[in-house]
PDB file of C-alpha atoms in Angstrom:
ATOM      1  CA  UNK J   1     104.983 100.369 106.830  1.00 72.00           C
ATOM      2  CA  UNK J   2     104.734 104.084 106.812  1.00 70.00           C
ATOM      3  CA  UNK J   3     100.924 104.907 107.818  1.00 68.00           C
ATOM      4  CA  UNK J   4      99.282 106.409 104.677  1.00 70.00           C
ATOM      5  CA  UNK J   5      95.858 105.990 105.359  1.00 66.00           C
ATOM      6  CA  UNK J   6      92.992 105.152 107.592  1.00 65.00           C
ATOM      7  CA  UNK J   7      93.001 101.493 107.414  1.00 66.00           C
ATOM      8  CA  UNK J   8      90.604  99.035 105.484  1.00 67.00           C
ATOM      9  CA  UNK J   9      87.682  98.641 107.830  1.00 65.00           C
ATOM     10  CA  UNK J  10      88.189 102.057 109.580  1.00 66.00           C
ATOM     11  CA  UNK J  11      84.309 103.330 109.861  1.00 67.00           C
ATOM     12  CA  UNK J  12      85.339 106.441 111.993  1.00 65.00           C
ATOM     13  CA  UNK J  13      85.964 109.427 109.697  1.00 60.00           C
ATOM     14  CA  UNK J  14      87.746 111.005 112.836  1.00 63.00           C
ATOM     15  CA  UNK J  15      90.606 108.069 113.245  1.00 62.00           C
ATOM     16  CA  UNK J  16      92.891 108.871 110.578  1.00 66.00           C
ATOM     17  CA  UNK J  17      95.508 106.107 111.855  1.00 72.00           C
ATOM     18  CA  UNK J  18      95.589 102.675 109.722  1.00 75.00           C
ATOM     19  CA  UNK J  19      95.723 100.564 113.307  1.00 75.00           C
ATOM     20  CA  UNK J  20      96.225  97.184 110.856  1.00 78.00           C
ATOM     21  CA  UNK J  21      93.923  94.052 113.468  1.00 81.00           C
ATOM     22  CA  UNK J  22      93.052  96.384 115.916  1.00 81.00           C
ATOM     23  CA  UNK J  23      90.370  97.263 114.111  1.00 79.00           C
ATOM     24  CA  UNK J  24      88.963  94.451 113.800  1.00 82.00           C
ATOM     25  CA  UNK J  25      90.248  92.672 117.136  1.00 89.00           C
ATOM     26  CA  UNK J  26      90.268  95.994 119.615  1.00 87.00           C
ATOM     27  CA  UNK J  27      93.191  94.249 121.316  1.00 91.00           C
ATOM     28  CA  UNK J  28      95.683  96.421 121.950  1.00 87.00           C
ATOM     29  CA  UNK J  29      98.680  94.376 121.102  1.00 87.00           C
ATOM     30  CA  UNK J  30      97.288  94.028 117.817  1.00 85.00           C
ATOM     31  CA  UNK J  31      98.040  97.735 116.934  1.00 78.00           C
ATOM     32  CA  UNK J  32      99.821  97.854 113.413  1.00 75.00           C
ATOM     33  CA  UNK J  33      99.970  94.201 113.034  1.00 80.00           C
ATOM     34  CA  UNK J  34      99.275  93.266 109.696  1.00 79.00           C
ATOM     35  CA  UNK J  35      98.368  90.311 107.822  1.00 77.00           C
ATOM     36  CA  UNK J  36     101.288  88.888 105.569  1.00 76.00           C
ATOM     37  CA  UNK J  37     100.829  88.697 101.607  1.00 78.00           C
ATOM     38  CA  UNK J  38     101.922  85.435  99.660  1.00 85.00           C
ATOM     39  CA  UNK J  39     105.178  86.136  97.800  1.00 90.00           C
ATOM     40  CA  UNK J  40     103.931  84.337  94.852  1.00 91.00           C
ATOM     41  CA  UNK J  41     104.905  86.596  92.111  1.00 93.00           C
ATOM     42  CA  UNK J  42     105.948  89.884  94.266  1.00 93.00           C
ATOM     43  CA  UNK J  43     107.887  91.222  91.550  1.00 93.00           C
ATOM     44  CA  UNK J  44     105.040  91.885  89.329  1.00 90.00           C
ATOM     45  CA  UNK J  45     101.973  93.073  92.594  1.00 88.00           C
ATOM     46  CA  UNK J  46     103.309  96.602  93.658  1.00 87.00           C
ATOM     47  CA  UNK J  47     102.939  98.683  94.918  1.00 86.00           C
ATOM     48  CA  UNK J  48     104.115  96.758  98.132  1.00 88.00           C
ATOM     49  CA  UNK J  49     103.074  97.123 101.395  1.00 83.00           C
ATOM     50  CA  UNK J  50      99.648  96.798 103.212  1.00 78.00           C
ATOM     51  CA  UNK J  51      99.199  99.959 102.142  1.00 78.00           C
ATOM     52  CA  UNK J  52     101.072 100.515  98.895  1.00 81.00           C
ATOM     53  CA  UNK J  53     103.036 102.617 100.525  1.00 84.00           C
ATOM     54  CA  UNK J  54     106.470 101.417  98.498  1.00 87.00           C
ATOM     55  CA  UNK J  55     106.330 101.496  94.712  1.00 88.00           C
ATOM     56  CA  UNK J  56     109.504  99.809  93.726  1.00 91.00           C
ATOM     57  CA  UNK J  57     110.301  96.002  95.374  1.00 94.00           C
ATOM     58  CA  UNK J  58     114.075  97.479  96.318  1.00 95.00           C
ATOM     59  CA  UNK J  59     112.411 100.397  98.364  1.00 92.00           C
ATOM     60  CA  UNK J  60     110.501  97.956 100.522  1.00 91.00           C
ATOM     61  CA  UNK J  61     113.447  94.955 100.672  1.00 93.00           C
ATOM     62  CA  UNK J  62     115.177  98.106 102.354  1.00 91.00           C
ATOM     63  CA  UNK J  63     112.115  99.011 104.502  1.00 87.00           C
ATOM     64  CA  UNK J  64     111.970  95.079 105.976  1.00 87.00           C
ATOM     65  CA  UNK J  65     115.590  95.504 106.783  1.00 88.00           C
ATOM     66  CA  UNK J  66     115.516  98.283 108.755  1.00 84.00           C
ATOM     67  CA  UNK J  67     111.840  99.765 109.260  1.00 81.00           C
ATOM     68  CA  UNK J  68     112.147 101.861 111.831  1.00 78.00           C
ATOM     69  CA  UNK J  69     114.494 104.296 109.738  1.00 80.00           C
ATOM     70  CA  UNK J  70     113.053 103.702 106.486  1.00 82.00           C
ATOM     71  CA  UNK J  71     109.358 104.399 108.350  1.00 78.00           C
ATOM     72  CA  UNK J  72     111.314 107.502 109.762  1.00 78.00           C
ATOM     73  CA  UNK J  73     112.626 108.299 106.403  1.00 83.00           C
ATOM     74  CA  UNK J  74     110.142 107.865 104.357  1.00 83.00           C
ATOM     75  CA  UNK J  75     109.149 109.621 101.344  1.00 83.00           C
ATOM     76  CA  UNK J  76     105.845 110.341 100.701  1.00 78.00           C
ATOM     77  CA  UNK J  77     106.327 112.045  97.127  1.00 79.00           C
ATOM     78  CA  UNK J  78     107.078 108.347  95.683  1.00 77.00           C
ATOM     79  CA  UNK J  79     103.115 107.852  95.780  1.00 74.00           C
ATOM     80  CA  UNK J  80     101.481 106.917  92.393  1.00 68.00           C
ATOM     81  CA  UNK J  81      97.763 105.782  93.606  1.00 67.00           C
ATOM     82  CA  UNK J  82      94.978 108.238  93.550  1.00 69.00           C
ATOM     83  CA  UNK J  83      93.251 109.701  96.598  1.00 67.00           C
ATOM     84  CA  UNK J  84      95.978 108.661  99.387  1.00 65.00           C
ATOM     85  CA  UNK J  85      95.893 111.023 102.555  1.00 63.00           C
ATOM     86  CA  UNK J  86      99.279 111.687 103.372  1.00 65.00           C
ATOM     87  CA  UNK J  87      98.224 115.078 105.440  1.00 67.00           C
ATOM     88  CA  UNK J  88      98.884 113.594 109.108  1.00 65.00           C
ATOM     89  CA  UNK J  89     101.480 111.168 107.974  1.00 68.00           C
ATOM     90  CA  UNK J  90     104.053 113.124 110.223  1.00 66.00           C
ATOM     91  CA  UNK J  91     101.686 112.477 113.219  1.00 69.00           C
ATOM     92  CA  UNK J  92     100.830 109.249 112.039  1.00 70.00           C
ATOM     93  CA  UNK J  93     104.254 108.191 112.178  1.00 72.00           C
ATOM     94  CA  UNK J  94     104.707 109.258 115.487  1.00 71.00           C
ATOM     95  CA  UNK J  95     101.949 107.402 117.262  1.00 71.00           C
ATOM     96  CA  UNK J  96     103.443 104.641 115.159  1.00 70.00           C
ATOM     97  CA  UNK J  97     107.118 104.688 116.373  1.00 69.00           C
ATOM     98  CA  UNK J  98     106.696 106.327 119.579  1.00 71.00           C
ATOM     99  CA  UNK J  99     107.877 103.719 122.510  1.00 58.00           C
ATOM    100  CA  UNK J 100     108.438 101.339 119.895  1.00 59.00           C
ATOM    101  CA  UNK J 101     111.233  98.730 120.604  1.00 53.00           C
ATOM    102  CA  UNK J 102     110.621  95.692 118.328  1.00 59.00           C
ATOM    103  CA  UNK J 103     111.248  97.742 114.934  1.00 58.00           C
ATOM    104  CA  UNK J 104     115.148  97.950 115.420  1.00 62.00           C
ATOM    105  CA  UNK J 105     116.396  97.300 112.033  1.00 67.00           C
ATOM    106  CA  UNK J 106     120.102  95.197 111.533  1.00 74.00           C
ATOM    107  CA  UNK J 107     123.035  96.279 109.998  1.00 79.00           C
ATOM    108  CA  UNK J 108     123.091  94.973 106.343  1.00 84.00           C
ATOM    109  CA  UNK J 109     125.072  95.353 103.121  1.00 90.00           C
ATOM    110  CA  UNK J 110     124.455  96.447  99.386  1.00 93.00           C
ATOM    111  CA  UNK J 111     124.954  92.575  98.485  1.00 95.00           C
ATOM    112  CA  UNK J 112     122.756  91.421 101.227  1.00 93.00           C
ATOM    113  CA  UNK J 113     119.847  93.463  99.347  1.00 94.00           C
ATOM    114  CA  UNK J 114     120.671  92.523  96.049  1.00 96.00           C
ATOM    115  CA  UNK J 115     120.668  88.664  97.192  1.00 96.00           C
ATOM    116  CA  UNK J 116     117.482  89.256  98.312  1.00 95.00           C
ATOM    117  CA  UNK J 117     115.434  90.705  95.555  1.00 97.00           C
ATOM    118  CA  UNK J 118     116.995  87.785  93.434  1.00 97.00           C
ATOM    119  CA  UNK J 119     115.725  85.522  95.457  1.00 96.00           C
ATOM    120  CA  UNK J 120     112.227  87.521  95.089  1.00 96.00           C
ATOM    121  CA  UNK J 121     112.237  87.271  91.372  1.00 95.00           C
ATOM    122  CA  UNK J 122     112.873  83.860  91.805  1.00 95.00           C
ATOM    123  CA  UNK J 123     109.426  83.767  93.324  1.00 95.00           C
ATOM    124  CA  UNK J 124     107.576  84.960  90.434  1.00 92.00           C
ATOM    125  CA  UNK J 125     106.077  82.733  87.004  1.00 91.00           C
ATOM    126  CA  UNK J 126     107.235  83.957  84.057  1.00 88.00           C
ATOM    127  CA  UNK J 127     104.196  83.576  82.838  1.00 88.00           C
ATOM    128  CA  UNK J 128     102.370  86.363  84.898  1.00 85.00           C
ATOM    129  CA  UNK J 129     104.677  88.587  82.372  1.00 81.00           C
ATOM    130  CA  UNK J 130     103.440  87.338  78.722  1.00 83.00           C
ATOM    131  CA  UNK J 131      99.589  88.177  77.935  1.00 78.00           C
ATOM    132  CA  UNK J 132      99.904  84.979  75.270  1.00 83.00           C
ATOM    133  CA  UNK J 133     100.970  82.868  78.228  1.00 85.00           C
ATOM    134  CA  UNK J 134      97.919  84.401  81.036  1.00 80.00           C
ATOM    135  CA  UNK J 135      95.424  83.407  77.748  1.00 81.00           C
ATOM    136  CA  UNK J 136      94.591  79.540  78.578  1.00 81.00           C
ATOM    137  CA  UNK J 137      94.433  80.472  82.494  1.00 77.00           C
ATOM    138  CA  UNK J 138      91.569  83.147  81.734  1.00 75.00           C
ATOM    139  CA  UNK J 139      88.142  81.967  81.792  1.00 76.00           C
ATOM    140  CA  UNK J 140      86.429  81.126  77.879  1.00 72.00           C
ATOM    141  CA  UNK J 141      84.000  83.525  77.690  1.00 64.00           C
ATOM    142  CA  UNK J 142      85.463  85.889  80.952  1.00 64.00           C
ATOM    143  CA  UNK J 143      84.878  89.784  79.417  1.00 63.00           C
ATOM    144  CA  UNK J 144      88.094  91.262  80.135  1.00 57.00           C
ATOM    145  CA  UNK J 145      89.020  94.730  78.778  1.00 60.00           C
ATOM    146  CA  UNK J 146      91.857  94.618  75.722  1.00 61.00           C
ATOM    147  CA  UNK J 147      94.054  96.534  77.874  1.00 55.00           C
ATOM    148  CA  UNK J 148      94.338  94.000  80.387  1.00 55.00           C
ATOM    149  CA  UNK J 149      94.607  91.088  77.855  1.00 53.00           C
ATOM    150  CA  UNK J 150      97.579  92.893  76.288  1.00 56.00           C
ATOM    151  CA  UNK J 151      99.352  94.142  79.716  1.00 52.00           C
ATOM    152  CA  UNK J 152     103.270  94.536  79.840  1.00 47.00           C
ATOM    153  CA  UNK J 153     103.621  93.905  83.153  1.00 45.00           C
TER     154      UNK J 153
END
């Protein structure tokens, strides 16, 4: 994923690289290695990414397919959260990619992408979608604001 930020954990206002487990690990093989999201309901939990660095599910089925272009590529105007630092994503990006061999992406087609975020959807309740249907899984007594009660997700 395109670097946009210093990294959950990061307690050094100076290191303005998300290193993913390295810091917490310090091993250097763990350097933007991630931990892996459920899928459960994906279509409806952007913006995807560690990060949020993708705000539509296509953007990052494309990313996963070939990340080392798409990180490359990226486009940083697509950003919708607050407060992001996206000021040293150029150099950022380049201690990211530089020497590395393991993000070669594979040659796919227009079909191949479409198949996939099917399959995606697939992957997500109905339910999560209709506020009358969330109701009976919220908490009697739980005081949520009305907006989130009557969500359109």
């Amino acid at each position: 994923m395109p670097p946009i930020g210093p990294g959950k954990g990061n307690k050094d206002a100076a290191l303005q690289q998300d290193y993913g487990r390295w810091l917490v690990t310090q091993h250097p093989d763990d350097k933007f290695r991630f931990r892996t999201p459920s899928l459960l309901n994906v279509a409806v939990t952007g913006p995807w990414g560690h990060n949020g660095a993708y705000t539509s599910l296509e953007a990052v089925v494309r990313h996963m397919l070939n990340p080392f272009q798409a990180a490359l590529n990226y486009d940083r105007g697509q950003l919708t959260q607050p407060n992001i630092p996206t000021a040293q994503l150029a150099v950022n990006l380049r201690e990211m990619l530089g020497g590395n061999t393991d993000l070669a992406g594979q040659a796919y087609q227009e079909e191949d992408v479409q198949h996939l975020l099917a399959f995606l959807h697939t992957l997500t309740d109905p339910c999560v979608t209709r506020p009358d249907c969330l109701q009976r899984w919220i908490p009697s007594g739980a005081n949520l604001p009305e907006s989130v009660l009557q969500a359109r997700f």
